Amino acid sequence: MAISYNEQERVFKLDTPHSTYLIGIVDTEGFLGHVYYGRRIPDDNMTYLLRLGESRVPSIKNRERLSFYDALPTEYPGHGIGDLRQSCLSVETPEGYRACGLTYRDHKIYGGKPKLEGLPATYGGEEDCETLELIAQDRTLGLTVRLYYTAFKKIDAICRSVRVENTTGKPLRLDCVLSACLDMDNQDFDLITLHGNWALERMISRKRLGWGKQGVSSLRGISSHQEQPFMALVESTATQTQGQVYAMNFVYSGNFLGQVEMHQQGQLRMVMGINPVDFSWKLVEGESFQAPEVVMVYSSCGLDGMTHAFHDLYRNHLVRGPYKDKPRPSLVNNWEATYFDFNTEKILEIGREAAAAGIEMLVLDDGWFGKRNSDSSSLGDWFVNEEKLPGGLKRLTDELNKMGLRFGLWIEPEMVSPDSELYRAHPDYALQIPGREPTQSREQLVLDISRKEVRDHVYGMLHAVLSSAHVEYIKWDMNRALADVYSPALAPDAQGELYHRYVLGVYEMQERLLTDFPDLLLENCSSGGGRFDPGMLYYSPQIWTSDNTDAIDRLKIQEGTALVYPLSTMGAHVAACPSHTNYRSTPFETRGHAALPGCFGYELDLTQLTPQEKAMIPVQLEEYRKYGPVFRTGDYYRLASFSENHEYDVLMAVSKDKTIAVIDYVQVMTRYRLKSAHIRLAGLDENRYYRCSETGEVHSGAGWMFGGMLLPKLKGDFLSRLIVLEAVEE
Ligand code: GLA
């Protein structure tokens, strides 16, 4: 049983394989106290941790109610009545009262996990998880708040969400509805977050936790390149393999807040949810608001434990569709090969090379529609440019299919170019504030995707294009942040809903696409990895990781990404050299090894390769065929990080049955070494024996892990090796 209730102690106990979470109902008023989250324990009677005796509960000592409110470790803090830390819920009544505080009313415990209407979320059946639905109320307002906690039986993850129901008999305005709160004492924590910029997403930042509020956020309308909806508190001594880790990740693709507040004598409040800035929601009587989900992971065995929990959860209980457990096709994308300068013949030329090399799919990127010959026009005109592609997509895909290639297509449905037929016909479809020149980015404006008629219009065009030819893959791009966020469709006092309604609109469109084209492989993208978040993973099993395709920068980007997201979700391609982003040149082989752990492909002009490079493609494809499944479904270990050692990078994946392990080693900057570098492997079966592809040596898993491996000495910068360990019969 993953969830139980001790009626005597009035304590809920949620267990995952290695963690326990305890919630206590406190005092006659029924406050919801957060008792414990950490390593799995058998006890459910730990309410002494709430230190109630030290401040006295209100029923005994009402004169100190404020300090009780302000110090109680709380499950879900309200606002304005005395808990003066960050609140999670703030509502305003028609009278202008802005106070609320929750107490227990009822609860339900059931197998499985309810869907979140209109929102992405993890899923699981009765065999996978149990859910606690804690029904809380504000007695004065008559407000109902449902707190959902789902504990997974085989994965150390607890997924939380919140539903606010207006049962007050009056209209309300929600000003803040965060999705999770975790109060606890500081345990000498560091804070790990992922920050970045375009072409350098998800760089790992680790710093000591300080006093006051700190964290991550986005107000860009997307989760963003700059910050990730992810935070982890880790003991300062924690490593990949040791120490406690508390992590939160938000299953959402818009504005978010993730914050840790260290206050008073070192107590912490960690919260995550929709960013309350620029958010409000009118909630009329009888309506409810569903806040998105936060995934909480606890690991007592360092960052590897956290990473494995996220990877297993997302691969098995977030990603959906026909490609969930399937190898993803190797592909060639024409973006860096041609940019906008292509026609049918050029694409077919690339296709012929691709087919001859054994690549499975060709993806036609930006530039196939309207009059799109540069990035300054035509977004919104989703019909084929017959000047470039006479006979339309049908002719092109038929030709490619004849060669044995599958076909994929790029779209950017949320956007409109001022120079487009769509904009000329419907200027009001773009987000803009009356009387103010809208702010362009890449010469484009954002469509008001919150409006159904806008979604229907754009979707109708896309549907026609996708029905016109055999399109098996879609790259859904989104190339700018939101600005001028105003919608004529919403009342003046409802404009605070627009950012969230926009995200809901995107989700609705993607769901529609997957329903109408159930065999489609969807890849999300936002100028590279600007919307690489769990929300998007619910719709697309893979996301374009970054526009930076340089093999060396990719090591860092993919390392930060893989801290949370499975390798199977990362689009990774071999691109041309010098790199179009940073002008670095790296060997073709190294580019292959850097891309191999992800959804593998090529992003260069195959017709321009040297014979040696061409000859390497079938070798790389064979490696992808053989070892791709280990990266995609196995356990990932970060053995050595170039960001930390400034010399080399080693990642490893071990199949779940521990019969095969792949070690991806890139020597970035060589340095003189009298002796070779030494690493300890991970994840092997101590008692089995494994043969190393590099040396032919056979050692036990224990030997490889505790004795370690000597990395081959490579002579030069940017060189790489793929080393395979296969279990042998003794
Ligand atoms: C974005 C994507 C790229 C490419 C271009 C096309 O930048 O991230 O991969 O598709 O748009 O305009």
PDB file of C-alpha atoms and ligand atoms in Angstrom, residues 198 333 335 340 365-366 372 375 410 412 442 475 477-479 525-529 544 546-547 603, ligand 1:
ATOM      1  CA  TRP A 198      19.616  30.601 -26.652  1.00  0.00           C
ATOM      2  CA  ASN A 333      17.040  17.696 -41.394  1.00  0.00           C
ATOM      3  CA  TRP A 335      17.851  23.375 -41.913  1.00  0.00           C
ATOM      4  CA  PHE A 340      15.600  28.792 -46.924  1.00  0.00           C
ATOM      5  CA  ASP A 365      12.457  22.424 -42.099  1.00  0.00           C
ATOM      6  CA  ASP A 366      11.405  26.072 -42.343  1.00  0.00           C
ATOM      7  CA  ARG A 372       8.908  32.129 -47.058  1.00  0.00           C
ATOM      8  CA  ASP A 375      12.592  34.645 -41.812  1.00  0.00           C
ATOM      9  CA  TRP A 410       8.518  21.753 -39.742  1.00  0.00           C
ATOM     10  CA  GLU A 412       5.424  27.084 -36.337  1.00  0.00           C
ATOM     11  CA  ARG A 442      12.543  37.626 -35.628  1.00  0.00           C
ATOM     12  CA  LYS A 475       8.669  19.499 -35.717  1.00  0.00           C
ATOM     13  CA  ASP A 477       8.547  25.191 -33.424  1.00  0.00           C
ATOM     14  CA  MET A 478       7.938  28.347 -31.369  1.00  0.00           C
ATOM     15  CA  ASN A 479      10.488  31.040 -31.965  1.00  0.00           C
ATOM     16  CA  CYS A 525      11.086  22.900 -30.374  1.00  0.00           C
ATOM     17  CA  SER A 526      11.379  26.521 -29.349  1.00  0.00           C
ATOM     18  CA  SER A 527      14.399  28.165 -30.959  1.00  0.00           C
ATOM     19  CA  GLY A 528      16.107  24.978 -29.880  1.00  0.00           C
ATOM     20  CA  GLY A 529      15.408  24.174 -26.253  1.00  0.00           C
ATOM     21  CA  TRP A 544      14.893  19.620 -30.100  1.00  0.00           C
ATOM     22  CA  SER A 546      19.264  23.255 -28.697  1.00  0.00           C
ATOM     23  CA  ASP A 547      19.977  25.159 -31.897  1.00  0.00           C
ATOM     24  CA  GLU A 603      21.643  18.342 -39.894  1.00  0.00           C
TER      25      GLU A 603
HETATM   26  C1  GLA B   1      14.327  27.452 -34.882  1.00  0.00           C
HETATM   27  C2  GLA B   1      14.660  25.990 -34.695  1.00  0.00           C
HETATM   28  C3  GLA B   1      15.626  25.553 -35.751  1.00  0.00           C
HETATM   29  C4  GLA B   1      15.026  25.792 -37.119  1.00  0.00           C
HETATM   30  C5  GLA B   1      14.630  27.246 -37.262  1.00  0.00           C
HETATM   31  C6  GLA B   1      13.850  27.481 -38.532  1.00  0.00           C
HETATM   32  O1  GLA B   1      15.414  28.257 -34.612  1.00  0.00           O
HETATM   33  O2  GLA B   1      15.167  25.779 -33.431  1.00  0.00           O
HETATM   34  O3  GLA B   1      15.956  24.197 -35.605  1.00  0.00           O
HETATM   35  O4  GLA B   1      13.911  24.953 -37.274  1.00  0.00           O
HETATM   36  O5  GLA B   1      13.831  27.689 -36.191  1.00  0.00           O
HETATM   37  O6  GLA B   1      13.483  28.796 -38.673  1.00  0.00           O
END
